[in-house]
C-alpha positions as a LaTeX table, in Angstrom:
\begin{tabular}{lrrr}
\hline
Residue & $x$ (\AA) & $y$ (\AA) & $z$ (\AA) \\
\hline
Met1 & $-14.02$ & 6.69 & 2.77 \\
Gly2 & $-16.54$ & 3.93 & 3.37 \\
Gly3 & $-18.25$ & 2.63 & 0.25 \\
Met4 & $-17.49$ & 5.54 & $-2.04$ \\
Thr5 & $-18.02$ & 4.81 & $-5.73$ \\
Ile6 & $-16.70$ & 6.65 & $-8.79$ \\
His7 & $-19.03$ & 6.07 & $-11.74$ \\
Glu8 & $-18.16$ & 6.62 & $-15.40$ \\
Trp9 & $-20.40$ & 8.08 & $-18.11$ \\
Thr10 & $-19.87$ & 8.88 & $-21.76$ \\
Ala11 & $-22.35$ & 11.28 & $-23.30$ \\
Pro12 & $-24.09$ & 9.72 & $-26.29$ \\
Ala13 & $-23.66$ & 11.23 & $-29.74$ \\
Asp14 & $-26.29$ & 12.02 & $-32.35$ \\
Ala15 & $-25.21$ & 10.65 & $-35.76$ \\
Asp16 & $-21.58$ & 10.98 & $-34.63$ \\
Gln17 & $-22.16$ & 14.65 & $-33.75$ \\
Pro18 & $-22.01$ & 16.07 & $-30.21$ \\
Leu19 & $-25.40$ & 16.55 & $-28.58$ \\
Ser20 & $-26.91$ & 20.00 & $-28.25$ \\
Pro21 & $-26.61$ & 21.51 & $-24.76$ \\
Ala22 & $-30.26$ & 20.69 & $-24.04$ \\
Arg23 & $-29.92$ & 17.08 & $-25.20$ \\
Leu24 & $-26.67$ & 16.63 & $-23.28$ \\
Gly25 & $-28.27$ & 17.88 & $-20.07$ \\
Glu26 & $-31.41$ & 15.81 & $-20.56$ \\
Glu27 & $-29.41$ & 12.63 & $-21.20$ \\
Tyr28 & $-27.32$ & 13.23 & $-18.08$ \\
Gly29 & $-30.39$ & 13.93 & $-15.97$ \\
Arg30 & $-32.19$ & 10.80 & $-17.11$ \\
Ala31 & $-29.09$ & 8.64 & $-16.65$ \\
Trp32 & $-28.35$ & 9.83 & $-13.14$ \\
Ala33 & $-31.76$ & 10.74 & $-11.71$ \\
Gly34 & $-31.30$ & 8.61 & $-8.60$ \\
Arg35 & $-27.86$ & 10.01 & $-7.85$ \\
Leu36 & $-29.15$ & 13.57 & $-8.26$ \\
Thr37 & $-31.95$ & 12.84 & $-5.78$ \\
Thr38 & $-29.36$ & 11.68 & $-3.25$ \\
Ala39 & $-27.08$ & 14.66 & $-3.88$ \\
Val40 & $-29.92$ & 17.15 & $-3.37$ \\
Ala41 & $-30.86$ & 15.54 & $-0.06$ \\
Glu42 & $-27.23$ & 15.51 & 1.12 \\
Tyr43 & $-26.62$ & 19.15 & 0.29 \\
Arg44 & $-29.92$ & 20.34 & 1.73 \\
Gly45 & $-28.86$ & 18.62 & 4.94 \\
Leu46 & $-25.36$ & 20.11 & 4.78 \\
Tyr47 & $-26.71$ & 23.64 & 4.41 \\
Glu48 & $-28.98$ & 23.08 & 7.41 \\
Leu49 & $-26.06$ & 21.79 & 9.50 \\
Asn50 & $-24.18$ & 24.97 & 8.59 \\
Ser51 & $-27.19$ & 27.12 & 9.58 \\
Ile52 & $-27.59$ & 28.43 & 6.03 \\
Gly53 & $-31.27$ & 29.24 & 5.67 \\
Ala54 & $-33.45$ & 28.13 & 2.79 \\
Asp55 & $-33.92$ & 31.78 & 1.81 \\
Val56 & $-30.15$ & 32.23 & 1.39 \\
Val57 & $-29.91$ & 29.01 & $-0.62$ \\
Ser58 & $-32.70$ & 30.20 & $-2.92$ \\
Gln59 & $-31.22$ & 33.69 & $-3.36$ \\
Val60 & $-27.69$ & 32.48 & $-4.11$ \\
Thr61 & $-28.91$ & 29.74 & $-6.43$ \\
Ala62 & $-31.08$ & 32.16 & $-8.42$ \\
Ala63 & $-28.25$ & 34.69 & $-8.68$ \\
Cys64 & $-25.77$ & 32.05 & $-9.86$ \\
Arg65 & $-28.21$ & 30.76 & $-12.48$ \\
Ala66 & $-28.86$ & 34.29 & $-13.75$ \\
Ala67 & $-25.11$ & 34.97 & $-14.03$ \\
Thr68 & $-24.57$ & 31.73 & $-15.93$ \\
Leu69 & $-27.46$ & 32.49 & $-18.28$ \\
Glu70 & $-25.79$ & 35.80 & $-19.08$ \\
His71 & $-22.18$ & 34.65 & $-19.43$ \\
Ala72 & $-22.44$ & 30.96 & $-20.42$ \\
Pro73 & $-25.92$ & 30.48 & $-21.92$ \\
Asp74 & $-25.18$ & 27.11 & $-23.52$ \\
Leu75 & $-24.05$ & 25.67 & $-20.21$ \\
Ala76 & $-27.06$ & 27.20 & $-18.45$ \\
Glu77 & $-29.28$ & 25.49 & $-21.02$ \\
Glu78 & $-27.54$ & 22.18 & $-20.35$ \\
Leu79 & $-28.00$ & 22.47 & $-16.59$ \\
Asp80 & $-31.66$ & 23.46 & $-16.89$ \\
Ala81 & $-32.25$ & 20.45 & $-19.15$ \\
Met82 & $-30.40$ & 18.25 & $-16.66$ \\
Ala83 & $-33.03$ & 19.13 & $-14.05$ \\
Thr84 & $-35.86$ & 18.53 & $-16.51$ \\
Gly85 & $-34.49$ & 15.18 & $-17.63$ \\
Ala86 & $-33.88$ & 14.03 & $-14.06$ \\
Ala87 & $-37.40$ & 15.00 & $-12.99$ \\
Ala88 & $-38.86$ & 13.12 & $-15.95$ \\
Ala89 & $-36.91$ & 10.05 & $-14.81$ \\
Gly90 & $-38.27$ & 10.27 & $-11.27$ \\
Ala91 & $-35.68$ & 12.42 & $-9.48$ \\
Thr92 & $-37.03$ & 14.31 & $-6.49$ \\
Gly93 & $-36.02$ & 17.42 & $-4.61$ \\
Ile94 & $-37.31$ & 19.10 & $-1.50$ \\
Asp95 & $-40.25$ & 17.40 & 0.23 \\
Gly96 & $-40.32$ & 14.68 & $-2.40$ \\
Ala97 & $-41.53$ & 16.97 & $-5.18$ \\
Pro98 & $-40.12$ & 16.44 & $-8.70$ \\
Leu99 & $-36.58$ & 17.76 & $-8.92$ \\
Ala100 & $-36.73$ & 21.48 & $-9.77$ \\
Leu101 & $-34.31$ & 23.97 & $-11.27$ \\
Glu102 & $-33.38$ & 25.27 & $-7.82$ \\
Asp103 & $-32.47$ & 21.76 & $-6.67$ \\
Leu104 & $-30.08$ & 21.25 & $-9.56$ \\
Trp105 & $-28.53$ & 24.70 & $-9.44$ \\
Met106 & $-28.10$ & 24.32 & $-5.67$ \\
Leu107 & $-25.61$ & 21.54 & $-6.46$ \\
Thr108 & $-23.80$ & 23.52 & $-9.15$ \\
Ser109 & $-23.60$ & 26.53 & $-6.79$ \\
Arg110 & $-22.58$ & 24.71 & $-3.63$ \\
Thr111 & $-19.31$ & 26.63 & $-3.23$ \\
Glu112 & $-21.13$ & 29.95 & $-3.57$ \\
Ile113 & $-23.74$ & 28.90 & $-0.99$ \\
Leu114 & $-21.14$ & 27.62 & 1.48 \\
Ala115 & $-19.24$ & 30.92 & 1.10 \\
His116 & $-21.90$ & 32.37 & 3.42 \\
Lys117 & $-20.60$ & 30.26 & 6.31 \\
Gln118 & $-17.15$ & 30.27 & 7.89 \\
Arg119 & $-15.74$ & 26.79 & 7.41 \\
Pro120 & $-12.32$ & 25.20 & 7.92 \\
Ala121 & $-10.23$ & 25.11 & 4.75 \\
Ala122 & $-9.68$ & 21.36 & 4.80 \\
Glu123 & $-9.88$ & 20.03 & 1.30 \\
Cys124 & $-7.56$ & 19.26 & $-1.58$ \\
Ser125 & $-3.82$ & 19.29 & $-2.20$ \\
Thr126 & $-2.33$ & 19.80 & $-5.68$ \\
Ile127 & 1.20 & 19.50 & $-7.09$ \\
Val128 & 2.41 & 20.01 & $-10.67$ \\
His129 & 5.95 & 19.46 & $-11.94$ \\
Leu130 & 7.12 & 21.05 & $-15.20$ \\
Pro131 & 9.86 & 18.93 & $-16.77$ \\
Asp132 & 12.77 & 20.86 & $-18.24$ \\
Asp133 & 12.06 & 19.23 & $-21.58$ \\
Glu134 & 10.04 & 20.78 & $-24.37$ \\
His135 & 8.74 & 17.36 & $-25.40$ \\
Ala136 & 7.50 & 16.33 & $-21.93$ \\
Ala137 & 4.07 & 17.11 & $-20.48$ \\
Pro138 & 3.48 & 18.50 & $-16.97$ \\
Arg139 & 3.22 & 15.84 & $-14.27$ \\
Thr140 & 0.39 & 16.40 & $-11.81$ \\
Leu141 & $-1.34$ & 14.94 & $-8.78$ \\
Gln142 & $-4.25$ & 16.00 & $-6.60$ \\
Thr143 & $-5.93$ & 14.55 & $-3.55$ \\
Trp144 & $-9.60$ & 15.56 & $-3.45$ \\
Asp145 & $-10.92$ & 15.87 & 0.09 \\
Trp146 & $-14.51$ & 16.49 & 1.08 \\
Leu147 & $-16.99$ & 15.68 & 3.82 \\
Glu148 & $-17.27$ & 12.09 & 4.96 \\
Ser149 & $-21.08$ & 12.22 & 4.94 \\
Thr150 & $-21.43$ & 13.84 & 1.50 \\
Ser151 & $-20.74$ & 12.79 & $-2.09$ \\
Gln152 & $-20.17$ & 9.10 & $-1.51$ \\
Glu153 & $-20.82$ & 8.67 & $-5.23$ \\
Met154 & $-18.91$ & 10.68 & $-7.82$ \\
Leu155 & $-18.74$ & 10.77 & $-11.58$ \\
Val156 & $-16.06$ & 10.83 & $-14.26$ \\
Arg157 & $-17.83$ & 12.00 & $-17.42$ \\
Arg158 & $-16.78$ & 12.32 & $-21.03$ \\
His159 & $-18.35$ & 14.59 & $-23.65$ \\
Ser160 & $-17.52$ & 16.49 & $-26.84$ \\
Thr161 & $-18.12$ & 20.12 & $-27.69$ \\
Ala162 & $-19.57$ & 21.56 & $-30.89$ \\
Asp163 & $-16.00$ & 22.60 & $-31.80$ \\
Gly164 & $-14.78$ & 19.01 & $-31.59$ \\
Val165 & $-12.93$ & 19.33 & $-28.27$ \\
Arg166 & $-13.29$ & 16.21 & $-26.13$ \\
Val167 & $-13.33$ & 16.62 & $-22.35$ \\
Val168 & $-13.16$ & 14.14 & $-19.48$ \\
Ser169 & $-13.81$ & 15.49 & $-15.99$ \\
Phe170 & $-14.33$ & 14.39 & $-12.42$ \\
Cys171 & $-17.13$ & 16.03 & $-10.45$ \\
Glu172 & $-19.91$ & 15.63 & $-7.94$ \\
Phe173 & $-23.37$ & 14.91 & $-9.29$ \\
Gly174 & $-25.07$ & 18.05 & $-10.53$ \\
Gln175 & $-21.83$ & 19.93 & $-11.15$ \\
Pro176 & $-20.60$ & 20.69 & $-14.68$ \\
Ala177 & $-16.90$ & 19.97 & $-13.95$ \\
Lys178 & $-14.22$ & 20.04 & $-11.27$ \\
Ile179 & $-10.96$ & 18.30 & $-12.28$ \\
Gly180 & $-10.25$ & 17.20 & $-15.82$ \\
Val181 & $-8.40$ & 17.27 & $-19.11$ \\
Asn182 & $-9.21$ & 18.06 & $-22.73$ \\
Thr183 & $-7.82$ & 16.92 & $-26.07$ \\
Arg184 & $-6.07$ & 20.26 & $-26.65$ \\
Gly185 & $-3.35$ & 19.45 & $-24.11$ \\
Leu186 & $-4.85$ & 21.33 & $-21.15$ \\
Gly187 & $-6.05$ & 20.10 & $-17.78$ \\
Val188 & $-7.23$ & 21.59 & $-14.49$ \\
His189 & $-7.05$ & 20.86 & $-10.79$ \\
Phe190 & $-9.43$ & 22.52 & $-8.34$ \\
Asn191 & $-9.02$ & 23.65 & $-4.69$ \\
Ile192 & $-11.40$ & 25.73 & $-2.62$ \\
Leu193 & $-10.24$ & 29.04 & $-1.10$ \\
Leu194 & $-11.86$ & 31.38 & 1.42 \\
His195 & $-11.74$ & 35.18 & 1.19 \\
Glu196 & $-13.36$ & 37.92 & 3.26 \\
Arg197 & $-15.04$ & 39.21 & 0.09 \\
Asp198 & $-16.82$ & 35.87 & $-0.51$ \\
Gly199 & $-20.56$ & 36.38 & $-0.70$ \\
Gln200 & $-20.10$ & 39.64 & $-2.60$ \\
Thr201 & $-19.75$ & 39.73 & $-6.37$ \\
Gly202 & $-16.66$ & 40.93 & $-8.18$ \\
Arg203 & $-15.15$ & 40.70 & $-11.65$ \\
Asp204 & $-11.33$ & 40.80 & $-11.69$ \\
Gly205 & $-11.40$ & 42.71 & $-8.42$ \\
Leu206 & $-14.10$ & 45.26 & $-9.33$ \\
Val207 & $-17.36$ & 45.18 & $-7.37$ \\
Val208 & $-20.29$ & 44.43 & $-9.69$ \\
Ser209 & $-24.00$ & 43.90 & $-9.20$ \\
Gly210 & $-25.83$ & 40.63 & $-9.63$ \\
Gly211 & $-24.70$ & 37.11 & $-8.90$ \\
Gly212 & $-21.48$ & 35.28 & $-9.59$ \\
Val213 & $-20.81$ & 32.55 & $-12.12$ \\
Pro214 & $-20.28$ & 29.33 & $-10.11$ \\
Val215 & $-16.62$ & 28.34 & $-9.90$ \\
His216 & $-17.51$ & 24.84 & $-11.15$ \\
Val217 & $-18.94$ & 26.47 & $-14.27$ \\
Ile218 & $-15.64$ & 28.34 & $-14.73$ \\
Ala219 & $-13.72$ & 25.06 & $-14.55$ \\
Arg220 & $-15.94$ & 23.63 & $-17.29$ \\
Leu221 & $-15.53$ & 26.73 & $-19.49$ \\
Ile222 & $-11.74$ & 26.52 & $-19.21$ \\
Leu223 & $-11.78$ & 22.83 & $-20.12$ \\
Glu224 & $-13.95$ & 23.47 & $-23.16$ \\
Gln225 & $-12.49$ & 26.74 & $-24.42$ \\
Ala226 & $-8.84$ & 27.07 & $-23.36$ \\
Ala227 & $-5.59$ & 25.55 & $-24.60$ \\
Thr228 & $-3.11$ & 27.74 & $-22.69$ \\
Val229 & $-2.70$ & 29.26 & $-19.24$ \\
Ala230 & $-3.21$ & 32.73 & $-20.74$ \\
Glu231 & $-6.54$ & 31.71 & $-22.26$ \\
Ala232 & $-7.65$ & 30.13 & $-19.00$ \\
Ala233 & $-6.71$ & 33.26 & $-17.03$ \\
Gln234 & $-8.61$ & 35.44 & $-19.49$ \\
Ile235 & $-11.75$ & 33.36 & $-18.95$ \\
Ala236 & $-11.37$ & 33.69 & $-15.18$ \\
Arg237 & $-10.86$ & 37.45 & $-15.35$ \\
Ser238 & $-13.86$ & 37.97 & $-17.64$ \\
Leu239 & $-16.46$ & 36.51 & $-15.30$ \\
Pro240 & $-18.13$ & 37.81 & $-12.12$ \\
Val241 & $-17.68$ & 35.53 & $-9.09$ \\
Ser242 & $-19.07$ & 35.43 & $-5.57$ \\
Ala243 & $-16.83$ & 32.70 & $-4.12$ \\
Ser244 & $-13.13$ & 31.88 & $-4.15$ \\
Thr245 & $-11.22$ & 28.96 & $-5.57$ \\
Val246 & $-7.91$ & 28.17 & $-7.22$ \\
Ile247 & $-7.91$ & 26.42 & $-10.58$ \\
Thr248 & $-4.44$ & 25.06 & $-11.32$ \\
Val249 & $-4.00$ & 24.86 & $-15.08$ \\
Ala250 & $-1.35$ & 22.70 & $-16.76$ \\
Thr251 & $-0.80$ & 22.49 & $-20.52$ \\
Thr252 & 1.57 & 21.26 & $-23.19$ \\
Asn253 & 1.11 & 24.52 & $-25.12$ \\
Gly254 & 3.32 & 27.11 & $-23.45$ \\
Thr255 & 5.65 & 29.37 & $-25.38$ \\
Glu256 & 9.19 & 30.02 & $-24.18$ \\
Pro257 & 9.99 & 33.75 & $-24.09$ \\
Gly258 & 12.73 & 34.72 & $-26.51$ \\
Thr259 & 12.78 & 31.49 & $-28.50$ \\
Gly260 & 9.10 & 30.94 & $-29.17$ \\
Arg261 & 9.51 & 27.19 & $-28.79$ \\
Arg262 & 6.65 & 25.17 & $-27.38$ \\
Val263 & 7.14 & 24.15 & $-23.75$ \\
Pro264 & 4.99 & 22.76 & $-20.94$ \\
Glu265 & 3.38 & 25.38 & $-18.68$ \\
Ala266 & 1.48 & 25.49 & $-15.41$ \\
Ala267 & $-0.03$ & 28.13 & $-13.15$ \\
Ser268 & $-2.40$ & 28.35 & $-10.23$ \\
Ile269 & $-5.15$ & 30.84 & $-11.05$ \\
Glu270 & $-6.48$ & 32.17 & $-7.76$ \\
Ile271 & $-10.03$ & 33.45 & $-8.27$ \\
Ser272 & $-11.88$ & 35.64 & $-5.78$ \\
Pro273 & $-14.40$ & 38.50 & $-5.76$ \\
Ala274 & $-11.36$ & 40.58 & $-4.74$ \\
Gly275 & $-9.40$ & 39.73 & $-7.89$ \\
Val276 & $-7.63$ & 37.10 & $-9.96$ \\
Ala277 & $-3.95$ & 36.20 & $-9.54$ \\
Val278 & $-1.81$ & 33.93 & $-11.68$ \\
Ile279 & 1.03 & 32.10 & $-9.93$ \\
Ala280 & 3.18 & 30.43 & $-12.58$ \\
Val281 & 6.27 & 28.24 & $-12.65$ \\
Thr282 & 8.81 & 27.69 & $-15.40$ \\
Pro283 & 10.21 & 24.41 & $-16.80$ \\
Gly284 & 12.24 & 22.60 & $-14.18$ \\
Gln285 & 10.11 & 23.97 & $-11.33$ \\
Thr286 & 7.24 & 22.50 & $-9.31$ \\
Leu287 & 4.00 & 24.22 & $-8.31$ \\
Thr288 & 2.10 & 23.38 & $-5.12$ \\
His289 & $-1.24$ & 24.61 & $-3.79$ \\
Thr290 & $-3.67$ & 23.71 & $-1.03$ \\
Asn291 & $-6.44$ & 25.89 & 0.46 \\
His292 & $-4.94$ & 29.28 & 1.29 \\
Phe293 & $-3.99$ & 32.18 & $-0.96$ \\
Leu294 & $-0.40$ & 32.39 & $-2.15$ \\
Asp295 & $-0.75$ & 35.75 & $-3.91$ \\
Ala296 & 0.31 & 38.45 & $-1.44$ \\
Glu297 & $-2.48$ & 40.90 & $-2.28$ \\
Leu298 & $-5.28$ & 38.35 & $-2.16$ \\
Ala299 & $-3.83$ & 36.84 & 1.02 \\
Val300 & $-4.65$ & 40.10 & 2.83 \\
Gly301 & $-8.28$ & 38.94 & 2.77 \\
Glu302 & $-7.49$ & 35.33 & 3.77 \\
Arg303 & $-10.42$ & 33.71 & 5.61 \\
Ala304 & $-8.97$ & 30.25 & 6.21 \\
Glu305 & $-8.69$ & 29.67 & 9.93 \\
Ser306 & $-5.27$ & 29.36 & 11.53 \\
Thr307 & $-6.24$ & 25.83 & 12.63 \\
Ser308 & $-6.70$ & 24.73 & 9.02 \\
Thr309 & $-4.49$ & 21.89 & 7.79 \\
Ser310 & $-3.82$ & 23.84 & 4.57 \\
Trp311 & $-0.36$ & 25.05 & 5.63 \\
Lys312 & 0.72 & 21.59 & 6.86 \\
Arg313 & $-0.40$ & 19.99 & 3.63 \\
Leu314 & 1.47 & 22.59 & 1.59 \\
Asp315 & 4.60 & 21.92 & 3.65 \\
Cys316 & 4.15 & 18.19 & 2.99 \\
Leu317 & 4.05 & 18.76 & $-0.78$ \\
Ser318 & 6.93 & 21.23 & $-0.69$ \\
Gly319 & 9.05 & 18.70 & 1.18 \\
Ala320 & 8.51 & 16.04 & $-1.47$ \\
Leu321 & 8.94 & 17.95 & $-4.73$ \\
Glu322 & 11.11 & 15.23 & $-6.25$ \\
Leu323 & 8.18 & 12.79 & $-6.16$ \\
Ala324 & 6.17 & 15.01 & $-8.49$ \\
Ala325 & 8.77 & 14.44 & $-11.22$ \\
Ile326 & 8.03 & 10.69 & $-11.40$ \\
Glu327 & 6.92 & 10.03 & $-14.97$ \\
Gln328 & 4.12 & 7.49 & $-14.55$ \\
Gly329 & 0.93 & 8.65 & $-12.83$ \\
Arg330 & 0.27 & 5.63 & $-10.67$ \\
Glu331 & 3.89 & 5.40 & $-9.58$ \\
Arg332 & 3.76 & 9.09 & $-8.67$ \\
Ala333 & 0.66 & 8.53 & $-6.54$ \\
Glu334 & 2.18 & 5.48 & $-4.87$ \\
Ala335 & 5.31 & 7.45 & $-3.98$ \\
Phe336 & 3.25 & 10.12 & $-2.23$ \\
Gly337 & 1.26 & 7.36 & $-0.56$ \\
Arg338 & 4.41 & 5.97 & 1.03 \\
Leu339 & 5.19 & 9.25 & 2.81 \\
Pro340 & 4.83 & 8.51 & 6.54 \\
Ala341 & 1.78 & 10.12 & 8.20 \\
Ala342 & 1.41 & 12.51 & 5.27 \\
Pro343 & $-1.24$ & 15.17 & 6.03 \\
Ile344 & $-2.29$ & 15.19 & 2.36 \\
Asn345 & $-3.96$ & 11.84 & 3.10 \\
Val346 & $-6.87$ & 13.13 & 5.18 \\
Val347 & $-8.58$ & 10.70 & 7.55 \\
Ala348 & $-12.00$ & 11.63 & 8.95 \\
Asp349 & $-11.83$ & 12.71 & 12.60 \\
Pro350 & $-14.84$ & 11.26 & 14.47 \\
Ala351 & $-14.47$ & 13.96 & 17.14 \\
Lys352 & $-15.46$ & 16.67 & 14.66 \\
Pro353 & $-19.06$ & 17.50 & 13.73 \\
Pro354 & $-20.29$ & 16.02 & 10.42 \\
Gln355 & $-20.08$ & 19.36 & 8.60 \\
Asp356 & $-16.34$ & 19.60 & 9.40 \\
Arg357 & $-15.34$ & 15.94 & 9.08 \\
Ser358 & $-13.27$ & 15.75 & 5.90 \\
Glu359 & $-11.56$ & 12.76 & 4.31 \\
Thr360 & $-9.60$ & 12.13 & 1.14 \\
Lys361 & $-12.14$ & 10.73 & $-1.29$ \\
Ala362 & $-10.11$ & 10.52 & $-4.49$ \\
Thr363 & $-6.62$ & 10.79 & $-5.98$ \\
Leu364 & $-6.34$ & 12.17 & $-9.52$ \\
Val365 & $-3.61$ & 12.63 & $-12.12$ \\
Leu366 & $-3.81$ & 14.46 & $-15.46$ \\
Asp367 & $-2.23$ & 12.75 & $-18.47$ \\
Leu368 & $-2.03$ & 15.80 & $-20.72$ \\
Ala369 & $-0.12$ & 14.18 & $-23.56$ \\
Gly370 & $-2.62$ & 11.34 & $-23.81$ \\
Gly371 & $-5.72$ & 13.39 & $-23.04$ \\
Arg372 & $-6.58$ & 11.06 & $-20.17$ \\
Leu373 & $-7.72$ & 11.38 & $-16.55$ \\
Glu374 & $-6.21$ & 8.85 & $-14.16$ \\
Phe375 & $-7.97$ & 8.34 & $-10.84$ \\
Ala376 & $-8.55$ & 6.16 & $-7.81$ \\
Arg377 & $-10.89$ & 6.07 & $-4.86$ \\
Gly378 & $-9.41$ & 7.32 & $-1.61$ \\
Ser379 & $-5.98$ & 8.62 & $-0.72$ \\
Thr380 & $-2.53$ & 8.11 & $-2.17$ \\
Ala381 & $-1.89$ & 5.80 & 0.81 \\
Arg382 & $-4.72$ & 3.58 & $-0.43$ \\
Val383 & $-3.20$ & 3.57 & $-3.91$ \\
Ala384 & 0.20 & 2.62 & $-2.44$ \\
Ala385 & $-1.49$ & $-0.23$ & $-0.57$ \\
Gly386 & $-2.72$ & $-1.72$ & $-3.85$ \\
Gly387 & $-5.96$ & 0.20 & $-4.43$ \\
Glu388 & $-7.43$ & 0.16 & $-7.92$ \\
Trp389 & $-6.18$ & 2.67 & $-10.51$ \\
Arg390 & $-8.42$ & 3.68 & $-13.39$ \\
Val391 & $-8.01$ & 5.68 & $-16.59$ \\
Met392 & $-10.57$ & 7.39 & $-18.80$ \\
Ala393 & $-9.61$ & 9.04 & $-22.07$ \\
Ala394 & $-11.26$ & 12.21 & $-23.34$ \\
\hline
\end{tabular}
């Protein structure tokens, strides 16, 4: 984990009103110009290590931007302005030139670019418990794993939408969202998946032309627009994608069939060019997900290698379901951190090449009732050993 840092940023307001998309992006870019310069250099290097040519990076980036302009124009405007603001503040991209649109969108589209290279599925483990109590919120936990040499600095950001929804989310620099919660009682976790159709573009399983909307954009749209699992799934099904991921959605806004009473709900929404699948649990049950498909039809195109740790990490979570029911977020994380030699706490293997050397960089919990994101640097084992625990409200 080294010297990883998680920064915090609250978007400024204009006369107590949320900023326009362009102003929001410009403010972000100016505030984090240096971090964006570093992120661009790291990801350019990562693509080179994975033998992904500059022409592929340019093509995928342009296609992802075009898809976002079509399907989420406000967010596209924000991201474009982010690049402009960062460049004005001195951020640089390739060869030291002022940071350009391609540099910024290359960060937003990193999953879509990396879909062009076979990689081990070695990041992220998520668990969500649904209490059998209509007044209790889902209890969640995720370990976020990524490459040791990349993203040593992360961001938890807070902003408001024009509709008055407040969102707090954890993400890498240059990405619109990854893991987070809103003030409507909904939150998301985020795990990468690999499918044989990755690199092609599909909408709800149908082959379509053009590029895909980046999966990090989809996470942001769900956080801003959805209050229920059904609304989140509808957003996922409505958009073309060219890479796979699973967005696990938990809310306090479910409806019990037959009675109509409000209950907690959770589902993993597996998203792929081959289709979208919703894997839900009911109150009293616990949902787990790592980095392989659980839906039987989508699993036919599974591209995670058999040597991936995904199955071991899923077994680890499934063997400790009772820990997910612990009410307080930090106590929940500490309990998982005390599991002996738990594979969900990933330690970088120096024998592996840099592009395959993953480590657990952060532990995150969604407080859906309070509209708060709880987080810590490093693994649950680090939390259990007394590591800091932080909270940011939406």
